[in-house]
Amino acid sequence: MRIKFAVAGLTAMLLAAGAVQAQDFKPRLVRFGYGLVEDSNQGRAVRMFAKEVEKASGGKMKVRTIGNASLGSDTQMQQALIGGAQEMMVGSTATLVGLSPEMAIWDTPFLFASTKEADAVLDGPVGEKVKASLEPKGMVGLVYWENGFRNLTNNKRPITKLEDLQDVKLRVMQNNVFLDSFKTLGANAVPLPFSELFTALETKAVDGQENPFNTVLSSKFYEVQKYLTVSNHVYSPWIVTVSKKWWDTLSPAEKKVLQDAAIKSREFERKDTREEAAKALAEIKTKGMQVNELPAAEAGRMRDKLGAVNAGIAKSVGQGTWDSVQAAVKQARAK
Ligand code: TF8
C-alpha cells in the first residue's frame, strides 16, 4: 500500500516537472554584448554566465556572447536594449548616467576604500535601489560586477603630485562626473567611448586614460602608454542589464534562470578579477611600463579639490541617495 502510494506520487511529480519545463522554457536566443576583448575578465564572466543559463534551461536558452564592442559602444548597446534589438549587455555604470542620473553615485571619487566596502554597498539596499532606477528607462539591472579601482596611465610624465595632471590630455568616460573631476584636477579631459580609446592613444590624439590594471593588460594599453600611476581614484562597477522589452516576454522560470546565473556570475567575476588584479602590476612592469604610486598626501589633495564635484553629484542623485550611500559606506567600513 505504502509503496503503491509512493510510486503514484513519484509519477505525478515527474509528470508535473515535465509539464512545467515544457511550458516554462521557450527556445530563446540571448545576444549578450560587451566592450572588452574576449580574453578579459569581462569576457570570461560573460561566457561563464552563458554556460550557466544554457545548463539551467536544459539548452532552451542559448546565449551568444559578443565582445570587442562588435555590437557597439556601451551607450549604443543600451539603446539597442531599450529598443529590444539586443537582449543583454554588461558595461560601465558610468555610461548609464545620461539615462539614469542616480547611477552617478558610483562615480564619486574615492567613495570606496576597499572591495569589501564596494560589495557591501552595491549588493545592499541602496545598490538595489539605484539599480532599480533603470527599469522605467527600459532596462532591467541584474547584478553589479567589478570593473575595479581605476589608475592613471599616460605618455607625458609620471603623476607624482596633483600639478602633474596639468595639461595632460586625458580620455574619460562619457560621463559628466568624470569630465568635471578631471577638469577640476587640471587635466584636459576628453570624453570618448571605450571602443575608440586604443586608437586615440596610439595616434596620440590623447595622452592618457584611466582604467583598472586588468584592462590596461587585456586591452594592451601598455603597448601605447609609458607611465602608470597607482591612484585608485575611483572604484568602477560594471552592471549586467537586460532589455526590459524582452524581459517582459519571459516566463517566471526563464527570469529565474537569468537571475540565478547572474548571481553565480557575480561571484565568479569578482574572484577572477581580484586574482588577476593582484598579479597585474608585476606583469605591467614586465611589459615595460614605468609604475609609480601616488603618495597618500597627494591623493588627499586631489580628494580635497574634488569637494565641489561631490556637491554636484549629491544634487543630481538626490540628497537622500547620497546620504544613504555615505551611511552604508560608513557601516561597511566599521565592520
Ligand atoms: C571605460 C570602462 C570600460 C567599460 C567596458 C567597455 O573606461 O572602464 O572598461 O565601459 O564595459 O570605458
Short mmCIF file of C-alpha atoms and ligand atoms in Angstrom, two decimals:
data_model
loop_
_atom_site.label_atom_id
_atom_site.label_comp_id
_atom_site.label_asym_id
_atom_site.label_seq_id
_atom_site.Cartn_x
_atom_site.Cartn_y
_atom_site.Cartn_z
CA MET A 1 0.00 0.00 0.00
CA ARG A 2 2.66 2.40 1.06
CA ILE A 3 4.81 1.53 -1.94
CA LYS A 4 1.87 1.96 -4.30
CA PHE A 5 1.26 5.47 -2.96
CA ALA A 6 4.92 6.35 -3.21
CA VAL A 7 5.09 5.21 -6.83
CA ALA A 8 1.92 7.08 -7.74
CA GLY A 9 3.27 10.18 -6.02
CA LEU A 10 6.57 9.95 -7.81
CA THR A 11 4.91 9.51 -11.19
CA ALA A 12 2.70 12.54 -10.55
CA MET A 13 5.75 14.56 -9.55
CA LEU A 14 7.70 13.59 -12.64
CA LEU A 15 4.75 14.38 -14.87
CA ALA A 16 4.32 17.74 -13.21
CA ALA A 17 8.02 18.55 -13.53
CA GLY A 18 7.97 17.64 -17.22
CA ALA A 19 4.88 19.74 -17.80
CA VAL A 20 6.38 22.73 -16.01
CA GLN A 21 9.54 22.54 -18.06
CA ALA A 22 7.82 22.24 -21.38
CA GLN A 23 5.67 25.30 -20.83
CA ASP A 24 8.16 27.41 -18.97
CA PHE A 25 11.09 27.39 -21.35
CA LYS A 26 10.70 28.52 -24.91
CA PRO A 27 13.65 28.40 -27.30
CA ARG A 28 15.36 31.73 -26.72
CA LEU A 29 18.37 33.43 -28.22
CA VAL A 30 20.10 35.89 -25.96
CA ARG A 31 22.55 38.25 -27.65
CA PHE A 32 24.89 39.34 -24.85
CA GLY A 33 27.24 42.17 -25.83
CA TYR A 34 30.26 43.64 -24.06
CA GLY A 35 33.02 46.11 -24.80
CA LEU A 36 36.30 44.49 -23.78
CA VAL A 37 38.20 41.83 -25.71
CA GLU A 38 37.22 38.17 -25.36
CA ASP A 39 40.34 37.40 -23.34
CA SER A 40 39.47 39.71 -20.44
CA ASN A 41 37.82 39.40 -17.05
CA GLN A 42 34.64 40.72 -18.69
CA GLY A 43 34.74 38.13 -21.48
CA ARG A 44 35.42 35.23 -19.12
CA ALA A 45 32.48 36.14 -16.90
CA VAL A 46 30.08 36.59 -19.83
CA ARG A 47 30.99 33.10 -21.10
CA MET A 48 30.54 31.63 -17.61
CA PHE A 49 27.08 33.23 -17.45
CA ALA A 50 26.20 31.86 -20.89
CA LYS A 51 27.11 28.29 -19.92
CA GLU A 52 25.13 28.54 -16.71
CA VAL A 53 21.99 29.78 -18.49
CA GLU A 54 22.16 27.03 -21.13
CA LYS A 55 22.62 24.37 -18.46
CA ALA A 56 19.86 25.63 -16.17
CA SER A 57 17.34 25.95 -19.02
CA GLY A 58 18.07 22.48 -20.37
CA GLY A 59 19.57 24.01 -23.51
CA LYS A 60 16.44 26.02 -24.33
CA MET A 61 18.03 29.40 -23.71
CA LYS A 62 21.10 29.98 -25.85
CA VAL A 63 23.41 32.86 -25.08
CA ARG A 64 25.50 34.27 -27.91
CA THR A 65 28.40 36.21 -26.38
CA ILE A 66 29.62 39.14 -28.47
CA GLY A 67 32.68 41.05 -27.25
CA ASN A 68 35.01 43.76 -28.53
CA ALA A 69 32.16 46.27 -28.80
CA SER A 70 31.14 44.46 -32.00
CA LEU A 71 27.54 45.35 -31.19
CA GLY A 72 28.56 48.94 -30.42
CA SER A 73 29.84 51.05 -27.57
CA ASP A 74 28.19 50.89 -24.15
CA THR A 75 25.75 53.69 -25.00
CA GLN A 76 24.88 52.19 -28.39
CA MET A 77 24.16 48.81 -26.80
CA GLN A 78 21.99 50.47 -24.16
CA GLN A 79 19.85 51.94 -26.93
CA ALA A 80 19.60 48.51 -28.58
CA LEU A 81 18.41 47.01 -25.28
CA ILE A 82 15.83 49.74 -24.81
CA GLY A 83 14.55 49.22 -28.35
CA GLY A 84 14.52 45.43 -27.99
CA ALA A 85 17.07 44.79 -30.75
CA GLN A 86 19.51 43.20 -28.28
CA GLU A 87 18.71 41.17 -25.16
CA MET A 88 21.64 41.67 -22.77
CA MET A 89 24.87 43.55 -22.14
CA VAL A 90 27.40 44.35 -19.48
CA GLY A 91 29.08 47.72 -19.26
CA SER A 92 30.14 50.54 -17.05
CA THR A 93 27.54 52.12 -14.74
CA ALA A 94 29.22 55.42 -15.66
CA THR A 95 27.89 55.26 -19.21
CA LEU A 96 24.32 54.94 -17.87
CA VAL A 97 24.29 58.29 -16.10
CA GLY A 98 22.71 60.06 -19.09
CA LEU A 99 19.70 57.74 -18.75
CA SER A 100 19.63 57.30 -15.02
CA PRO A 101 21.18 60.22 -13.09
CA GLU A 102 21.26 58.18 -9.85
CA MET A 103 23.98 55.95 -11.33
CA ALA A 104 26.38 58.88 -10.90
CA ILE A 105 26.68 58.00 -7.23
CA TRP A 106 29.20 55.24 -8.15
CA ASP A 107 31.44 57.82 -9.83
CA THR A 108 32.08 59.66 -6.57
CA PRO A 109 35.89 59.95 -6.34
CA PHE A 110 37.43 57.89 -3.53
CA LEU A 111 33.98 56.60 -2.45
CA PHE A 112 35.16 53.09 -1.54
CA ALA A 113 38.45 52.29 0.14
CA SER A 114 38.25 48.52 -0.42
CA THR A 115 36.43 45.90 -2.46
CA LYS A 116 34.77 44.75 0.76
CA GLU A 117 33.07 48.14 1.05
CA ALA A 118 32.11 48.12 -2.63
CA ASP A 119 30.48 44.66 -2.37
CA ALA A 120 28.54 45.56 0.77
CA VAL A 121 27.15 48.81 -0.64
CA LEU A 122 26.49 47.66 -4.21
CA ASP A 123 24.78 44.42 -3.13
CA GLY A 124 22.92 46.12 -0.27
CA PRO A 125 19.60 48.02 -0.27
CA VAL A 126 20.95 51.28 -1.72
CA GLY A 127 22.74 49.46 -4.55
CA GLU A 128 19.46 47.70 -5.33
CA LYS A 129 17.58 50.99 -5.32
CA VAL A 130 19.99 52.62 -7.76
CA LYS A 131 19.85 49.52 -9.99
CA ALA A 132 16.04 49.67 -9.99
CA SER A 133 16.18 53.22 -11.40
CA LEU A 134 16.95 51.62 -14.80
CA GLU A 135 13.60 49.89 -15.15
CA PRO A 136 11.50 52.91 -16.09
CA LYS A 137 14.21 53.67 -18.68
CA GLY A 138 13.77 50.32 -20.42
CA MET A 139 16.45 48.14 -18.85
CA VAL A 140 16.46 45.60 -16.04
CA GLY A 141 19.64 45.55 -13.95
CA LEU A 142 20.55 42.07 -12.70
CA VAL A 143 23.84 42.38 -10.80
CA TYR A 144 26.91 44.53 -10.39
CA TRP A 145 30.26 43.09 -11.41
CA GLU A 146 33.66 44.51 -10.59
CA ASN A 147 35.47 46.63 -13.13
CA GLY A 148 37.74 47.79 -10.33
CA PHE A 149 39.79 50.60 -8.90
CA ARG A 150 40.91 52.96 -11.63
CA ASN A 151 44.50 54.04 -12.17
CA LEU A 152 46.07 56.61 -14.46
CA THR A 153 48.25 55.92 -17.47
CA ASN A 154 49.77 58.49 -19.80
CA ASN A 155 52.66 59.32 -22.08
CA LYS A 156 53.61 62.74 -20.74
CA ARG A 157 55.05 62.18 -17.27
CA PRO A 158 54.64 60.10 -14.12
CA ILE A 159 51.87 61.63 -11.98
CA THR A 160 53.57 62.13 -8.63
CA LYS A 161 51.56 65.15 -7.49
CA LEU A 162 48.35 66.97 -8.32
CA GLU A 163 50.14 69.50 -10.52
CA ASP A 164 51.46 66.76 -12.82
CA LEU A 165 47.96 66.34 -14.28
CA GLN A 166 48.14 69.85 -15.68
CA ASP A 167 47.52 69.83 -19.45
CA VAL A 168 47.53 66.06 -19.75
CA LYS A 169 45.01 65.30 -22.47
CA LEU A 170 43.13 62.56 -20.72
CA ARG A 171 40.40 60.39 -22.17
CA VAL A 172 37.48 59.99 -19.76
CA MET A 173 34.25 58.01 -19.99
CA GLN A 174 31.23 59.77 -21.48
CA ASN A 175 30.01 60.99 -18.14
CA ASN A 176 29.85 64.43 -16.53
CA VAL A 177 31.27 63.42 -13.18
CA PHE A 178 34.45 62.09 -14.79
CA LEU A 179 34.66 65.09 -17.06
CA ASP A 180 34.21 67.57 -14.20
CA SER A 181 36.52 65.63 -11.85
CA PHE A 182 39.48 65.65 -14.21
CA LYS A 183 38.89 69.19 -15.35
CA THR A 184 38.86 70.23 -11.70
CA LEU A 185 42.18 68.45 -11.23
CA GLY A 186 43.68 70.43 -14.10
CA ALA A 187 43.73 67.79 -16.84
CA ASN A 188 42.43 68.41 -20.33
CA ALA A 189 39.63 65.83 -20.11
CA VAL A 190 38.17 64.45 -23.37
CA PRO A 191 35.15 62.14 -23.33
CA LEU A 192 35.42 59.18 -25.71
CA PRO A 193 33.76 55.77 -25.95
CA PHE A 194 36.00 52.92 -24.82
CA SER A 195 35.85 51.35 -28.27
CA GLU A 196 37.81 54.32 -29.69
CA LEU A 197 40.35 54.52 -26.90
CA PHE A 198 43.21 52.32 -28.11
CA THR A 199 43.40 54.11 -31.44
CA ALA A 200 43.20 57.50 -29.73
CA LEU A 201 46.19 56.54 -27.56
CA GLU A 202 48.09 55.02 -30.46
CA THR A 203 47.64 58.06 -32.71
CA LYS A 204 48.39 60.38 -29.76
CA ALA A 205 45.00 62.05 -30.11
CA VAL A 206 45.04 61.79 -26.30
CA ASP A 207 47.96 61.45 -23.85
CA GLY A 208 46.37 59.16 -21.34
CA GLN A 209 43.42 57.36 -19.83
CA GLU A 210 42.35 55.76 -16.58
CA ASN A 211 41.17 52.19 -16.01
CA PRO A 212 41.84 49.23 -13.71
CA PHE A 213 45.05 47.18 -14.11
CA ASN A 214 43.05 44.33 -15.66
CA THR A 215 42.01 46.49 -18.60
CA VAL A 216 45.47 48.02 -19.08
CA LEU A 217 46.60 44.43 -19.62
CA SER A 218 43.72 42.91 -21.59
CA SER A 219 43.38 45.93 -23.90
CA LYS A 220 47.18 46.08 -24.30
CA PHE A 221 47.40 49.74 -23.30
CA TYR A 222 50.99 49.01 -22.24
CA GLU A 223 51.85 48.98 -25.95
CA VAL A 224 50.89 52.64 -26.31
CA GLN A 225 51.36 54.07 -22.78
CA LYS A 226 54.56 54.74 -20.89
CA TYR A 227 53.62 55.71 -17.32
CA LEU A 228 51.22 54.09 -14.90
CA THR A 229 50.33 55.82 -11.65
CA VAL A 230 48.63 53.78 -8.93
CA SER A 231 46.00 56.29 -7.87
CA ASN A 232 42.92 54.17 -7.08
CA HIS A 233 40.96 57.38 -7.53
CA VAL A 234 37.60 55.69 -8.00
CA TYR A 235 36.04 52.22 -7.96
CA SER A 236 34.08 51.37 -11.12
CA PRO A 237 31.30 48.80 -11.12
CA TRP A 238 30.01 47.07 -14.21
CA ILE A 239 26.33 46.29 -14.41
CA VAL A 240 24.67 43.37 -16.20
CA THR A 241 21.46 44.55 -17.86
CA VAL A 242 18.56 43.03 -19.79
CA SER A 243 16.25 44.65 -22.32
CA LYS A 244 13.03 45.39 -20.41
CA LYS A 245 11.02 44.91 -23.59
CA TRP A 246 12.37 41.38 -23.91
CA TRP A 247 12.32 40.65 -20.17
CA ASP A 248 8.57 41.26 -20.10
CA THR A 249 8.07 38.41 -22.58
CA LEU A 250 9.83 35.85 -20.35
CA SER A 251 8.13 33.32 -18.08
CA PRO A 252 8.90 33.42 -14.34
CA ALA A 253 11.08 30.29 -14.76
CA GLU A 254 13.10 31.90 -17.55
CA LYS A 255 13.59 35.07 -15.50
CA LYS A 256 14.74 32.99 -12.57
CA VAL A 257 17.33 31.20 -14.70
CA LEU A 258 18.80 34.57 -15.71
CA GLN A 259 18.73 35.95 -12.17
CA ASP A 260 20.34 32.86 -10.63
CA ALA A 261 23.02 32.68 -13.31
CA ALA A 262 23.71 36.39 -12.85
CA ILE A 263 24.37 35.90 -9.13
CA LYS A 264 26.69 32.96 -9.86
CA SER A 265 28.50 35.02 -12.48
CA ARG A 266 28.94 37.86 -9.98
CA GLU A 267 30.78 35.56 -7.55
CA PHE A 268 32.90 34.16 -10.37
CA GLU A 269 33.69 37.55 -11.91
CA ARG A 270 34.72 39.28 -8.70
CA LYS A 271 37.01 36.43 -7.70
CA ASP A 272 38.57 36.22 -11.15
CA THR A 273 39.01 40.00 -11.41
CA ARG A 274 40.67 40.24 -8.00
CA GLU A 275 43.04 37.37 -8.70
CA GLU A 276 44.03 38.97 -11.96
CA ALA A 277 44.39 42.46 -10.44
CA ALA A 278 46.67 41.10 -7.71
CA LYS A 279 49.14 39.80 -10.30
CA ALA A 280 48.68 42.56 -12.82
CA LEU A 281 51.09 45.21 -11.60
CA ALA A 282 54.09 42.90 -11.86
CA GLU A 283 53.02 41.94 -15.35
CA ILE A 284 52.52 45.56 -16.40
CA LYS A 285 56.10 46.29 -15.28
CA THR A 286 57.35 43.32 -17.29
CA LYS A 287 55.62 44.82 -20.31
CA GLY A 288 57.79 47.88 -19.91
CA MET A 289 55.56 50.46 -18.25
CA GLN A 290 57.09 52.74 -15.65
CA VAL A 291 54.98 52.44 -12.49
CA ASN A 292 54.75 54.80 -9.53
CA GLU A 293 52.41 55.08 -6.57
CA LEU A 294 50.54 58.31 -5.98
CA PRO A 295 51.61 59.42 -2.47
CA ALA A 296 48.73 59.38 0.04
CA ALA A 297 49.19 63.10 0.73
CA GLU A 298 48.70 63.85 -2.99
CA ALA A 299 45.62 61.64 -3.16
CA GLY A 300 44.36 63.66 -0.21
CA ARG A 301 44.96 66.93 -2.04
CA MET A 302 43.02 65.59 -5.04
CA ARG A 303 40.18 64.49 -2.81
CA ASP A 304 40.00 67.95 -1.22
CA LYS A 305 39.92 69.62 -4.60
CA LEU A 306 37.08 67.35 -5.69
CA GLY A 307 34.78 68.53 -2.89
CA ALA A 308 32.98 70.73 -5.40
CA VAL A 309 32.31 67.75 -7.66
CA ASN A 310 30.80 65.83 -4.75
CA ALA A 311 28.26 68.60 -4.13
CA GLY A 312 27.20 68.32 -7.78
CA ILE A 313 26.82 64.53 -7.53
CA ALA A 314 24.69 64.84 -4.40
CA LYS A 315 22.47 67.28 -6.26
CA SER A 316 21.99 65.07 -9.32
CA VAL A 317 21.45 61.77 -7.47
CA GLY A 318 19.32 63.39 -4.77
CA GLN A 319 20.40 64.12 -1.22
CA GLY A 320 18.55 61.01 0.06
CA THR A 321 20.58 58.62 -2.12
CA TRP A 322 23.79 60.49 -1.34
CA ASP A 323 23.15 60.21 2.40
CA SER A 324 22.18 56.51 2.26
CA VAL A 325 25.34 55.66 0.34
CA GLN A 326 27.52 57.60 2.78
CA ALA A 327 25.83 55.79 5.69
CA ALA A 328 26.23 52.38 4.02
CA VAL A 329 29.94 53.04 3.36
CA LYS A 330 30.44 54.08 6.97
CA GLN A 331 28.74 50.92 8.17
CA ALA A 332 30.77 48.69 5.86
CA ARG A 333 33.99 50.43 6.89
CA ALA A 334 33.31 49.83 10.58
CA LYS A 335 32.87 46.06 10.08
C1 TF8 B 1 35.79 52.62 -19.74
C2 TF8 B 1 35.26 51.48 -18.90
C3 TF8 B 1 35.19 50.23 -19.78
C4 TF8 B 1 33.82 49.62 -19.77
C5 TF8 B 1 33.71 48.36 -20.66
C6 TF8 B 1 33.85 48.64 -22.11
O1 TF8 B 1 36.86 53.12 -19.47
O2 TF8 B 1 36.05 51.28 -17.78
O3 TF8 B 1 36.06 49.26 -19.35
O4 TF8 B 1 32.87 50.55 -20.15
O5 TF8 B 1 32.50 47.75 -20.39
O6 TF8 B 1 35.08 52.99 -20.66
#
